[in-house]
Coordinates of C-alpha atoms and ligand atoms in Angstrom, one line a residue:
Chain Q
X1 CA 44.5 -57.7 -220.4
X2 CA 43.8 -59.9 -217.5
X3 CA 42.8 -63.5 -218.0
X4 CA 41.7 -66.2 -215.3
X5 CA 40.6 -69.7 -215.1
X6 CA 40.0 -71.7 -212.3
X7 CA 39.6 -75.6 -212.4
X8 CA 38.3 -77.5 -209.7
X9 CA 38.2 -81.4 -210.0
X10 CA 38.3 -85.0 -208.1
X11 CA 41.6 -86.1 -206.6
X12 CA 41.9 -88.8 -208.5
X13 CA 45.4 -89.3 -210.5
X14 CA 43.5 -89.5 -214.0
X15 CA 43.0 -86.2 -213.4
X16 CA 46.3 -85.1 -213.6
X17 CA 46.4 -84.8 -217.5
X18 CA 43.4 -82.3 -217.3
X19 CA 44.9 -80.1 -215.4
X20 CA 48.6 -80.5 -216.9
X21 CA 46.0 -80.1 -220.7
X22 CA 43.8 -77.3 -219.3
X23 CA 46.7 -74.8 -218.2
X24 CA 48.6 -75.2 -221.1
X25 CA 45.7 -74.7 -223.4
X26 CA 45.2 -71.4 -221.3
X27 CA 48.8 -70.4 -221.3
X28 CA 49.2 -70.8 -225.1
X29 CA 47.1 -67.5 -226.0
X30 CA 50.6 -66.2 -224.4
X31 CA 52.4 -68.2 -227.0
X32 CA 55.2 -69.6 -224.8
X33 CA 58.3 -71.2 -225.9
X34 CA 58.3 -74.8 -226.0
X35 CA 60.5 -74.8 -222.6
X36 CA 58.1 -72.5 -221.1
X37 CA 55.8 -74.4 -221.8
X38 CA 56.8 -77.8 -221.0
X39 CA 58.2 -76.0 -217.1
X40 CA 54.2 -75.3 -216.4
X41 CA 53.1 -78.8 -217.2
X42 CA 55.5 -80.0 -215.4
X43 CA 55.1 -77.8 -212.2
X44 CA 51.3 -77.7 -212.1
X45 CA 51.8 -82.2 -212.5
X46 CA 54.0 -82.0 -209.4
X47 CA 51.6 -79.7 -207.6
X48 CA 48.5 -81.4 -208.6
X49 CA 49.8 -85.0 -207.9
X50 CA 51.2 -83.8 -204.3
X51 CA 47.7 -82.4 -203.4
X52 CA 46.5 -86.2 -204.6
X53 CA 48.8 -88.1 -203.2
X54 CA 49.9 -86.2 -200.0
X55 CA 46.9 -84.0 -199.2
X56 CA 44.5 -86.2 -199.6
X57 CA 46.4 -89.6 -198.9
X58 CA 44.6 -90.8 -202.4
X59 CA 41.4 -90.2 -201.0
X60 CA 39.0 -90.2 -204.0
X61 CA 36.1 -87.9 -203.3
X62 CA 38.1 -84.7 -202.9
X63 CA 38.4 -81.9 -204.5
X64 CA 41.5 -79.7 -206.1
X65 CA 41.2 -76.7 -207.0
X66 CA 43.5 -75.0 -209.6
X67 CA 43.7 -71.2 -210.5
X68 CA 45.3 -69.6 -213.5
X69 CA 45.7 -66.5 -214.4
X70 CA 47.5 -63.9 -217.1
X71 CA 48.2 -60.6 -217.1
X72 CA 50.2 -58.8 -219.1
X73 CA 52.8 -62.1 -219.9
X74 CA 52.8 -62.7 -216.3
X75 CA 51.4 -66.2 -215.4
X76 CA 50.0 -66.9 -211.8
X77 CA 49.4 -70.8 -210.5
X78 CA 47.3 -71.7 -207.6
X79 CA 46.8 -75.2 -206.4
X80 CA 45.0 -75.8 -203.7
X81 CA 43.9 -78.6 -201.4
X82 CA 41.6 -79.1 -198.0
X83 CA 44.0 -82.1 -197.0
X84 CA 46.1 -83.0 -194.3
X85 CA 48.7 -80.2 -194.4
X86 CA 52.6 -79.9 -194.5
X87 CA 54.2 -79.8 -190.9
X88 CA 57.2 -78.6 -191.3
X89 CA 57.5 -77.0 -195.0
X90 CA 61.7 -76.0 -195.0
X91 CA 61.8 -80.0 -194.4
X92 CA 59.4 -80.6 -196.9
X93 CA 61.2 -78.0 -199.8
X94 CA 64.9 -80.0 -199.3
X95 CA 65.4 -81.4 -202.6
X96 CA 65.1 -85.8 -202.3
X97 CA 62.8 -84.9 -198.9
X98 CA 60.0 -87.2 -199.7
X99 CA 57.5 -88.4 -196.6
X100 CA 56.6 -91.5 -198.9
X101 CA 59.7 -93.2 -199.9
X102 CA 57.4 -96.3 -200.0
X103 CA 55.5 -95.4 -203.5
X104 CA 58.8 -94.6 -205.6
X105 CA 58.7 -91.0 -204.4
X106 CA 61.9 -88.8 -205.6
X107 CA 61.3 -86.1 -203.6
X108 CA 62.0 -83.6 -206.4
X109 CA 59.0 -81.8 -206.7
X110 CA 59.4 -78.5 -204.7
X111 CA 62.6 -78.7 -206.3
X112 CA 61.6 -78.6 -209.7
X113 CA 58.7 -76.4 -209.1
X114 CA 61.4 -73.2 -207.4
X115 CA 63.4 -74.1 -210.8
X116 CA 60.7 -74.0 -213.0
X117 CA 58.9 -70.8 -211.6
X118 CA 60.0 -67.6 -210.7
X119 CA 58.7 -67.9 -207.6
X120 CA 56.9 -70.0 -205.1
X121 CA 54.8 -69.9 -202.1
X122 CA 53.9 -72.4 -199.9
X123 CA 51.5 -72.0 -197.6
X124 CA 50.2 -75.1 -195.0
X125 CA 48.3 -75.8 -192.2
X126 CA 48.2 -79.2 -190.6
X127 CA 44.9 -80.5 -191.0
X128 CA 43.2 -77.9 -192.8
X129 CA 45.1 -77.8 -196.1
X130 CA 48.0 -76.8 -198.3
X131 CA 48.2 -73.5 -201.4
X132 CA 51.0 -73.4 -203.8
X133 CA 51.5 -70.5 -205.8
X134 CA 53.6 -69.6 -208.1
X135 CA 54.2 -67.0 -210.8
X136 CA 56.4 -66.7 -213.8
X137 CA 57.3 -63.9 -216.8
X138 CA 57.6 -65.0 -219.8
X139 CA 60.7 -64.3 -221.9
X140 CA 59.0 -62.9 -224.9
X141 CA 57.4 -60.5 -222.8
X142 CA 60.1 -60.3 -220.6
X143 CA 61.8 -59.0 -223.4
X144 CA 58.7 -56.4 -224.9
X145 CA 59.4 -54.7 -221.1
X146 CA 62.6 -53.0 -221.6
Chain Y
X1 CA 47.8 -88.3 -224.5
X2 CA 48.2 -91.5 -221.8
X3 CA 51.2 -93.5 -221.8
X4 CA 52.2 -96.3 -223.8
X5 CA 54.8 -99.3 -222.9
X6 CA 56.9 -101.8 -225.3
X7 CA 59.5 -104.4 -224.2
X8 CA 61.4 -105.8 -226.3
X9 CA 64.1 -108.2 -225.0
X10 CA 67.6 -108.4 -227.3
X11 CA 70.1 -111.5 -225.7
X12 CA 70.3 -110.3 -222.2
X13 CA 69.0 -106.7 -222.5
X14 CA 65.6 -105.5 -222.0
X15 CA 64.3 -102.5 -224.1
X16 CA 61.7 -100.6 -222.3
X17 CA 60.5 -98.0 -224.9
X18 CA 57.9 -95.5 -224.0
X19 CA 55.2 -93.1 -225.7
X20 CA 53.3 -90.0 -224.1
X21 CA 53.0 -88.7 -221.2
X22 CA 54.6 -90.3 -218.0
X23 CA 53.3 -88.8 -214.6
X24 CA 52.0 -90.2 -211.4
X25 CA 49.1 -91.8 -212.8
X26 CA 50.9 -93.8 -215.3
X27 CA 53.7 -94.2 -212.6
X28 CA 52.4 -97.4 -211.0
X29 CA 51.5 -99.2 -213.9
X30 CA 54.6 -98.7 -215.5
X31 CA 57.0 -99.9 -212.3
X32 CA 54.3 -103.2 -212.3
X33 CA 55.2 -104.2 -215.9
X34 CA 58.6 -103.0 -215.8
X35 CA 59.1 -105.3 -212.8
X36 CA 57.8 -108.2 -214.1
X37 CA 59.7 -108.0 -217.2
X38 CA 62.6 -107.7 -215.3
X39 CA 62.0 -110.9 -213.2
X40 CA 61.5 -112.9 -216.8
X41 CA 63.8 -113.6 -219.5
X42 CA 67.2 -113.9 -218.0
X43 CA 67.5 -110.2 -218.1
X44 CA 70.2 -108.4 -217.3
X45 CA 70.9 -105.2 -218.4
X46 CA 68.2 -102.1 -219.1
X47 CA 67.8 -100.0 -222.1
X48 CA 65.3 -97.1 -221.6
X49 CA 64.1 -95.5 -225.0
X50 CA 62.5 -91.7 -224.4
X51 CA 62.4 -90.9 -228.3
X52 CA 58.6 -90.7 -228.3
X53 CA 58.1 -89.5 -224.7
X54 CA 57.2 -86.2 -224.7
X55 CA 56.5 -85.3 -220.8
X56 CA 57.7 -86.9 -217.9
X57 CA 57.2 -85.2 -214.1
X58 CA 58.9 -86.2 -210.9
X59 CA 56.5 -89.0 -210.5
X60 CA 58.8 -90.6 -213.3
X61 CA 61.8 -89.8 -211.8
X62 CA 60.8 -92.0 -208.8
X63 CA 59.7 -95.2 -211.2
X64 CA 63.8 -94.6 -213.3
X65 CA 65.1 -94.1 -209.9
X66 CA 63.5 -97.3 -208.8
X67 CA 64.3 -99.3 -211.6
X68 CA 67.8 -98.4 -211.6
X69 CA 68.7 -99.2 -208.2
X70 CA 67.1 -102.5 -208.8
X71 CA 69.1 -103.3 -211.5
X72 CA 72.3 -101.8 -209.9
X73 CA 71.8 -103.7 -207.0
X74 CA 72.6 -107.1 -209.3
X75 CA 75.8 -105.8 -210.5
X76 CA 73.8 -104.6 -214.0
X77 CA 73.6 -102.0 -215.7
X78 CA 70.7 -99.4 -217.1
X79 CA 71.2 -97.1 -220.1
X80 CA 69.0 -94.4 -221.4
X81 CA 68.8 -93.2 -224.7
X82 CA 66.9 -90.6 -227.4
X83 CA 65.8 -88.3 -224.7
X84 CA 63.6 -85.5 -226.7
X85 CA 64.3 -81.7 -225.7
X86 CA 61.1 -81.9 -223.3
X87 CA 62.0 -84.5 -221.4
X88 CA 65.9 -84.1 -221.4
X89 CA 65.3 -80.4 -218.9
X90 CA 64.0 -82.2 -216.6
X91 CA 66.7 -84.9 -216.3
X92 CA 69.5 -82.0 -216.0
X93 CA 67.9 -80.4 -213.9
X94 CA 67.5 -83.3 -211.3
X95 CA 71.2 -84.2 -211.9
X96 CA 70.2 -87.2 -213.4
X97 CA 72.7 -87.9 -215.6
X98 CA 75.5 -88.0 -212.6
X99 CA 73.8 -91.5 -211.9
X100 CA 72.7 -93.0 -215.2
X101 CA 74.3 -92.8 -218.7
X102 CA 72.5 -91.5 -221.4
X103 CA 73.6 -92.0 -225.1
X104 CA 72.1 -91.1 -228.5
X105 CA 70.3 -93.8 -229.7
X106 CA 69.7 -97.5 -229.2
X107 CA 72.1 -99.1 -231.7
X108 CA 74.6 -97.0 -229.5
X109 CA 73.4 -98.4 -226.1
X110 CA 73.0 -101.9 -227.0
X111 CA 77.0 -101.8 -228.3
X112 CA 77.8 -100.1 -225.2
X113 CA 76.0 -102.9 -223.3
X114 CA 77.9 -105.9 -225.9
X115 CA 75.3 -106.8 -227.7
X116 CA 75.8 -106.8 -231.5
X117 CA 74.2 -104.2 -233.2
X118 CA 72.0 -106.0 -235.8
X119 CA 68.6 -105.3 -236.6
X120 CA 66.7 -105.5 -233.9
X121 CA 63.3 -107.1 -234.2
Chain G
X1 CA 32.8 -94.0 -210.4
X2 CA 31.5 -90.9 -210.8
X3 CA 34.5 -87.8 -211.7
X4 CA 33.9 -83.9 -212.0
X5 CA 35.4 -81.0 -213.1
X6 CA 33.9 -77.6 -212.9
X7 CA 35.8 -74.8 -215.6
X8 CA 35.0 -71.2 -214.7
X9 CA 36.9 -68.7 -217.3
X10 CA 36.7 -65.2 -218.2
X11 CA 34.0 -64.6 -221.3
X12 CA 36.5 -64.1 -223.9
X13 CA 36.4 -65.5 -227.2
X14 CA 40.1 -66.9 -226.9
X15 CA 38.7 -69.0 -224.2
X16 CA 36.5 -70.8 -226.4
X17 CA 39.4 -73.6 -227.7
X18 CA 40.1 -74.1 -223.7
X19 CA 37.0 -75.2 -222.8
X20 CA 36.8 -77.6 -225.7
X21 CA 40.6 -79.0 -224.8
X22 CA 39.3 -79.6 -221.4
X23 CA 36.3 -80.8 -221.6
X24 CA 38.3 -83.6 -224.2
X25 CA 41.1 -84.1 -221.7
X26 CA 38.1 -84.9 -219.5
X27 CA 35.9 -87.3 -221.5
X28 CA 38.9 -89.2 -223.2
X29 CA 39.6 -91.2 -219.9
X30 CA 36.0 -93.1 -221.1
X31 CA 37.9 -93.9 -224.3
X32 CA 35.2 -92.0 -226.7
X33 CA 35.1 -92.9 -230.5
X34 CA 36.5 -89.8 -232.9
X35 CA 32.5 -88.9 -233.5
X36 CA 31.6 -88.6 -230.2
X37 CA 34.7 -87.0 -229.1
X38 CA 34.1 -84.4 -231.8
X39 CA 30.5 -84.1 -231.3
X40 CA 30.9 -83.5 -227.3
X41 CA 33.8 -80.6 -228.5
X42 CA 31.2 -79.0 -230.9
X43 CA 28.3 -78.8 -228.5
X44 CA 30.6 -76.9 -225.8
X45 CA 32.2 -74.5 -228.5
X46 CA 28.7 -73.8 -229.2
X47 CA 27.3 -73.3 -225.8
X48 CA 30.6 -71.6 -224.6
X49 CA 30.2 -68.9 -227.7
X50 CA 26.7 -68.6 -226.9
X51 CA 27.7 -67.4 -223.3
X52 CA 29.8 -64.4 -224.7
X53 CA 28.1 -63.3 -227.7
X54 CA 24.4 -63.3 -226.7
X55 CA 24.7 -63.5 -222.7
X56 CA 27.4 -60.9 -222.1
X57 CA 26.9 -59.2 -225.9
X58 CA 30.9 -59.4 -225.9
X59 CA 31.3 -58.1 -222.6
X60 CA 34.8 -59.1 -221.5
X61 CA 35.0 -59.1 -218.0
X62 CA 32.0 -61.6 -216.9
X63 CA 32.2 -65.5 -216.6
X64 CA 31.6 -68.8 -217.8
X65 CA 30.9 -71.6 -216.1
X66 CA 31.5 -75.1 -217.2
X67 CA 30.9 -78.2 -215.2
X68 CA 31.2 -81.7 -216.8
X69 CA 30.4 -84.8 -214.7
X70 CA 31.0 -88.6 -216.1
X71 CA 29.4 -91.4 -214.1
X72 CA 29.2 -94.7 -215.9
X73 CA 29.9 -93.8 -219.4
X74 CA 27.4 -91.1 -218.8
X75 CA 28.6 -87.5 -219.9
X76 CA 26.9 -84.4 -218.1
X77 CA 27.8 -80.9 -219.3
X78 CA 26.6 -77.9 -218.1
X79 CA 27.1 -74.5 -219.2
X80 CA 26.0 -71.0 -217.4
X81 CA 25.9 -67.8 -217.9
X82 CA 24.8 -64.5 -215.8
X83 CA 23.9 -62.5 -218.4
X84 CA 21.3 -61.0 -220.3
X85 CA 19.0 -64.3 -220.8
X86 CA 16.6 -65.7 -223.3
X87 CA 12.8 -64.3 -223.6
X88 CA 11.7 -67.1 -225.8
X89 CA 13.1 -70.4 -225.5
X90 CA 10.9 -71.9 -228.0
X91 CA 12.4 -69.5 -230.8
X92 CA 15.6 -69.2 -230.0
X93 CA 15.6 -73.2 -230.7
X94 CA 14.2 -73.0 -233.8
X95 CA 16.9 -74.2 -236.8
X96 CA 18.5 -71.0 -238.2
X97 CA 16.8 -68.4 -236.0
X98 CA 19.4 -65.9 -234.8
X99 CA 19.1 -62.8 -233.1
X100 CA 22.6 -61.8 -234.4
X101 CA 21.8 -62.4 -238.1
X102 CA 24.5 -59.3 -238.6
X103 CA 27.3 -60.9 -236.8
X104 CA 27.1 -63.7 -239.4
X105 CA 25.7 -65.6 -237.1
X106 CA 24.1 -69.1 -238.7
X107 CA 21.1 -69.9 -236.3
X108 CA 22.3 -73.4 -236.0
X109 CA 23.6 -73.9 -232.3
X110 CA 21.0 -75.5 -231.0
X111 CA 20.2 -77.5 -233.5
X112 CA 23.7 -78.8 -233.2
X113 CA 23.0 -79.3 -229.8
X114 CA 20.0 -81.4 -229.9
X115 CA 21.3 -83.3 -232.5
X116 CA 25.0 -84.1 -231.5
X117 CA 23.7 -85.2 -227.5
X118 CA 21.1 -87.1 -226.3
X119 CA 19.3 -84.8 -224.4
X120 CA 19.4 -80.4 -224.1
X121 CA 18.0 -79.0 -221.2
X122 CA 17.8 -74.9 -221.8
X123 CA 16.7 -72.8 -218.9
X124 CA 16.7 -69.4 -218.8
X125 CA 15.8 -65.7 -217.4
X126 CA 16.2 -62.5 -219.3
X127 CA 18.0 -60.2 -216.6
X128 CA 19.3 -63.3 -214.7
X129 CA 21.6 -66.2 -216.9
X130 CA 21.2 -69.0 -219.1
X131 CA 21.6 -72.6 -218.3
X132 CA 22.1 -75.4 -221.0
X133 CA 22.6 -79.0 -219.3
X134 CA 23.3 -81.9 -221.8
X135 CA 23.8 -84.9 -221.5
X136 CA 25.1 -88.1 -223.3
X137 CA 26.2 -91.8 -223.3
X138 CA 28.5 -92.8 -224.4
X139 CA 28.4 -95.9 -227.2
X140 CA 30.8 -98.1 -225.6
X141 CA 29.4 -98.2 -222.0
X142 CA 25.6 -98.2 -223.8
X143 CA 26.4 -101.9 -225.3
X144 CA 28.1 -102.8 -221.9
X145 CA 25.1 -102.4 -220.8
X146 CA 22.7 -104.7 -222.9
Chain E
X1 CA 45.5 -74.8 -231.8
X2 CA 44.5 -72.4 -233.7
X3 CA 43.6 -71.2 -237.7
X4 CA 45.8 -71.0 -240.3
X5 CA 44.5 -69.8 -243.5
X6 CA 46.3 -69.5 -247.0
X7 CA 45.1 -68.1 -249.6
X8 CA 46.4 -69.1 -254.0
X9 CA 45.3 -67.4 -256.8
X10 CA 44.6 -70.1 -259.5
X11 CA 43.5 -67.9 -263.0
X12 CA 39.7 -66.6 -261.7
X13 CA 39.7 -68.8 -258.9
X14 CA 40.6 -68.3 -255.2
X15 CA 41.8 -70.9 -253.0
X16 CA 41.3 -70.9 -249.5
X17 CA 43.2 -73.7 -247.4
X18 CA 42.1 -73.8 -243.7
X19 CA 44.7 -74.9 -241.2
X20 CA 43.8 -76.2 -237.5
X21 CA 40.2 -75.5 -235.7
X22 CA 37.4 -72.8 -237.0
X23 CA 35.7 -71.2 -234.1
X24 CA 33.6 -68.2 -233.3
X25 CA 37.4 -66.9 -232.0
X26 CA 38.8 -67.4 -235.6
X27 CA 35.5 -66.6 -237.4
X28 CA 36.1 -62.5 -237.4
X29 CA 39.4 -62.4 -238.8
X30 CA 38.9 -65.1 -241.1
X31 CA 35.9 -63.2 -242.6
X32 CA 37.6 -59.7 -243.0
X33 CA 41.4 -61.6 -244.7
X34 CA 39.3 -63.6 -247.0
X35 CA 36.5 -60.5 -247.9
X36 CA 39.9 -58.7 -248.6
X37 CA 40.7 -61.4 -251.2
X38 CA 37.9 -61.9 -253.0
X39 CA 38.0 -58.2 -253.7
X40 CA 41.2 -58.4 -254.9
X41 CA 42.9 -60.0 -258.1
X42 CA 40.0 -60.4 -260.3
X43 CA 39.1 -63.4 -258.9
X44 CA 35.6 -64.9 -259.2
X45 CA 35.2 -68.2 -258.6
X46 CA 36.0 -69.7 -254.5
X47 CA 37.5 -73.3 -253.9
X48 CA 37.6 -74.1 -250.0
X49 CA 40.4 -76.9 -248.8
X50 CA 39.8 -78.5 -245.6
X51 CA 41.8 -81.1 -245.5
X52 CA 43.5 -79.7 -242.6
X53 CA 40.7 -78.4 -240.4
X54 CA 40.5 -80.6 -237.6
X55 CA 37.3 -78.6 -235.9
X56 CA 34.6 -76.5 -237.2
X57 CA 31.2 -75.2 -235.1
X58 CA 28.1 -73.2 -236.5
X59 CA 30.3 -69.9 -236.3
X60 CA 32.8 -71.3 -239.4
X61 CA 29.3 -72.7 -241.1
X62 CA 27.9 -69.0 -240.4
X63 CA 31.8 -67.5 -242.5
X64 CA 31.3 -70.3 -245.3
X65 CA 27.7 -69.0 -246.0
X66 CA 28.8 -65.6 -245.5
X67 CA 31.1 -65.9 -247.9
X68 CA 28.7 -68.6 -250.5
X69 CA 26.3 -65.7 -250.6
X70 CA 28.8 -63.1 -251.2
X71 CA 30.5 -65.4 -254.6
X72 CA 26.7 -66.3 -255.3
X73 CA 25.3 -62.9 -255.6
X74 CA 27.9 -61.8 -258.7
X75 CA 27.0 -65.3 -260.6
X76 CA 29.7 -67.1 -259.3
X77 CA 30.7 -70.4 -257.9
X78 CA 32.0 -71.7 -254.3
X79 CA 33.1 -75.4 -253.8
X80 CA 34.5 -77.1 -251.0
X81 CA 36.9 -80.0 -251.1
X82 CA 39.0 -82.6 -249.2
X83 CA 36.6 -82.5 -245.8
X84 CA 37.9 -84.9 -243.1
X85 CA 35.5 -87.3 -241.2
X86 CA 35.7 -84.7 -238.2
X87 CA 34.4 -81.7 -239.7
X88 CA 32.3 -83.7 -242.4
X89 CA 29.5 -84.5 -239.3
X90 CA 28.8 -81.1 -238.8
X91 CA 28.1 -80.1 -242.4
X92 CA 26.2 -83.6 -242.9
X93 CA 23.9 -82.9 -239.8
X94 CA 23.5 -78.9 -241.1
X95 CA 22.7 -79.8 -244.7
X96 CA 25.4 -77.8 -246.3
X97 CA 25.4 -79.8 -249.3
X98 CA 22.3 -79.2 -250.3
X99 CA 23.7 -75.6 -251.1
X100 CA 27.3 -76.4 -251.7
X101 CA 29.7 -78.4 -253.6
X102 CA 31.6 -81.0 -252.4
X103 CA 34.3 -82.9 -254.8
X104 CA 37.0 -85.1 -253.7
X105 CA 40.4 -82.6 -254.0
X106 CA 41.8 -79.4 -255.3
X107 CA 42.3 -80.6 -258.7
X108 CA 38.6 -81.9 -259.1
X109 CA 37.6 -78.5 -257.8
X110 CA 39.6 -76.9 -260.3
X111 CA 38.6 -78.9 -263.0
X112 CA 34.9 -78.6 -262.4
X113 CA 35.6 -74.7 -262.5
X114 CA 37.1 -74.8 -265.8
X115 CA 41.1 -74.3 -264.7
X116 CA 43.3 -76.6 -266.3
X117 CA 44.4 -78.9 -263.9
X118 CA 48.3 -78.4 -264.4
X119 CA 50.6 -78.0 -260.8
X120 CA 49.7 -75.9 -258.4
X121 CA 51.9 -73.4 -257.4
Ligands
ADP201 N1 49.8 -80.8 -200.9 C1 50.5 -81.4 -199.9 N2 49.9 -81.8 -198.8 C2 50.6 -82.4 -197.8 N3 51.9 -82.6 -197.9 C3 52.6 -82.3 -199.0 C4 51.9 -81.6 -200.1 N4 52.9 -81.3 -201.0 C5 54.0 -81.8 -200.5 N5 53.9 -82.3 -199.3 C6 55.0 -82.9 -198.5 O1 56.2 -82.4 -198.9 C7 57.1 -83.5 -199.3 C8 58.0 -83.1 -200.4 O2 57.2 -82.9 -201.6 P1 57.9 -83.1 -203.1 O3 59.2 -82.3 -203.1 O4 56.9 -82.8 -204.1 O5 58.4 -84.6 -203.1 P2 57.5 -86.0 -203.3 O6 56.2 -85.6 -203.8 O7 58.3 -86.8 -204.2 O8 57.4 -86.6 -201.9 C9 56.1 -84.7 -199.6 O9 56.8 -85.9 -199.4 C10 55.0 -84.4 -198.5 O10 55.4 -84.9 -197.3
ADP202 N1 23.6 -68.0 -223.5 C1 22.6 -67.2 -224.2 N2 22.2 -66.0 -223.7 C2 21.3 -65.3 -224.4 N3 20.7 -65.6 -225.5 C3 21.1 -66.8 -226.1 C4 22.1 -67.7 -225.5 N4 22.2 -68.8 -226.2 C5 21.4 -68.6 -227.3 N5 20.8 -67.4 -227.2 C6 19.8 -66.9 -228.2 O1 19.3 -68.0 -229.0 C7 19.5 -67.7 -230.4 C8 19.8 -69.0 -231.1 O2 21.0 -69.6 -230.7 P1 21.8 -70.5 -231.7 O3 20.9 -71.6 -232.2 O4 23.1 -71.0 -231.0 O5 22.2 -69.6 -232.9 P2 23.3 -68.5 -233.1 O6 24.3 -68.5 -232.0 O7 23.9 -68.7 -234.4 O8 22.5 -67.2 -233.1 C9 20.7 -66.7 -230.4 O9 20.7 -66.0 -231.6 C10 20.3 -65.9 -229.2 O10 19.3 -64.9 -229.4

């Protein structure tokens, strides 16, 4: 049975927790492994922060949206925000790429989001906004399939 | 579910110890009181206790990476210690144990580092 | 500084602990005391269950929409539904009225309601939705205040 | 996140400990495991631990009368025992005890029910 939630809330970095909280409260009916678990925190905090941080440039009356969905042990992430865009995203993907050295940036996030997920799509357009999705099959499932 | 920050300073090691959640938010609070700490004291050398963090993101990556060139770049050294399963994928995966040296627990860090290993306060 | 979040989810009971995580994840950056923190988790698992038992009757592919708004220590929650509606407003508030007396059902949601917030808004159409907008402040900001 | 129940048989008397948060989601399955019970093993008499339940809305008050009625209707007795702060609002504001028992622990519970308050197994 097909499951969805979407969040929307204000770019502001205390935000982050809610949506790192929200997902994983919605992912549990699934009942992930811990590891499983602790991957989708971790990749919705690095798409959530970049859509604060880099979309938005820490403007703080914008909005991000987040969509979540299950289906049959498959899990489906959308982040979303109407910020300034990636330019060039096979530049941006390169693991320790970061446009913001300045603010302690690693430049790990794409990184760790293609090693968390099964997959990943990136989607940009300069000035009008950047969607991450990304999907992955859990391993109890995973399993139930063959 | 916010993160919380002790220092404790042992001869010339600081102990950073942190609890919850480490992420962006909590990123530049953290690198503020770490680097003041780090300026006081006569310290030297870095211990970083994970025992009771239980998520970290890249956004924490940056604040370690930070610290550790810092301390690096005055000939010190920075050691971390008790990483909890949680945390500790996201440090292999990054390759961060290449760069820093991670041992089991902070008796074993503060020997590494010559400090006797009495109680610490 | 006002901060938003806006929860839409599909009307099935397992959703009913998510929007009570989030809405927690939410509040907490006010720093609310235990009480209100489990009052303001009550009064959305009430209005949440409301949505799918009496405004979709179980129905398991509608949704619920949750918005919660802070602004100075001030909590605003709103809950909708588009379902079937409520022809009397004025009964359905009464203490331990129920129209789902064979479900178990104890009458006491709305009561809860009004009791555990400062202020319950209900607006409704049969055919059309239901609305319930609460609001709250918050003990901490209230003696800032004086 | 969710409910754990476990259910002991103490002589006549059924004990029903509730483990996590009680919602309308939990409400259905609770009612049908613990109707089962109380139509089992002879037993008459209901003590209700919730020491453990973090949350409770009107659905778990709707399952606790449910069930109160049920015990009440063959003569018998239902007491609850060991409510945290959290959960102890809710049946405050809904006037619960003025239909139900509330002692401090199991053993109290037992004893007011006539067991003899030995170990539990
Ligand atoms: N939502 C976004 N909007 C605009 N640019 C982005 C967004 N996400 C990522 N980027 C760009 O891609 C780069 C790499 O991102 P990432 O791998 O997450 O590293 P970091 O966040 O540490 O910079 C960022 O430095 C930024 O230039
Ligand atoms: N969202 C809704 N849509 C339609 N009817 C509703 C809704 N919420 C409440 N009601 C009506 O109001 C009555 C009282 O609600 P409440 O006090 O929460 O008690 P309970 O949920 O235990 O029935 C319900 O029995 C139902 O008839």
């Amino acid at each position: 049975m097909r499951n969805e939630m979407t969040l929307e809330f204000t770019s502001i970095s205390e935000n982050e927790s809610l949506a790192r909280v929200s997902v994983a409260a919605f992912v549990s009916q699934l009942n992930p492994t811990m590891e499983e678990l602790t991957d989708i925190k971790t990749v919705v905090s690095e798409a959530v922060t970049n859509a604060i941080i880099h979309g938005y440039e820490e403007q703080k009356d914008e909005k991000v949206l987040l969509t979540c969905a299950i289906d049959d042990g498959e899990i489906e992430i959308i982040i979303q925000d109407r910020g300034q865009g990636i330019e060039n995203i096979d530049i941006a993907k390169e693991p320790l790429y970061t446009s913001k050295p300045e603010w302690e940036r690693s430049g790990m996030g794409f990184t760790i989001m293609e090693n968390f997920m099964d997959r990943v799509d990136i989607t940009s357009e300069p000035g009008v906004g950047t969607t991450i999705r990304m999907t992955k099959q859990l391993t109890s499932t995973r399993a139930l399939c063959n | 579910m916010s993160l919380q920050v002790k220092f404790a300073v042992r001869e010339n090691v600081l102990v950073v110890r942190l609890e919850g959640e480490l992420d962006h938010h909590e990123a530049t609070n953290l690198r503020e009181s770490w680097q003041k700490e780090l300026n006081n004291n006569g310290v030297e050398h870095v211990i970083v206790n994970l025992q009771k963090l239980s998520f970290m993101d890249s956004s924490g990556l940056g604040v370690m990476l930070g610290r550790y060139k810092e301390v690096q770049a005055k000939g010190n050294e920075m050691v971390l210690c008790s990483i909890s399963p949680e945390v500790r994928r996201l440090f292999d995966m990054s390759g961060m144990f290449k760069i820093m040296k991670l041992v089991d627990d902070e008796a074993s860090a503060l020997e590494m580092l010559g400090v006797a290993s009495c109680e610490m306060k």
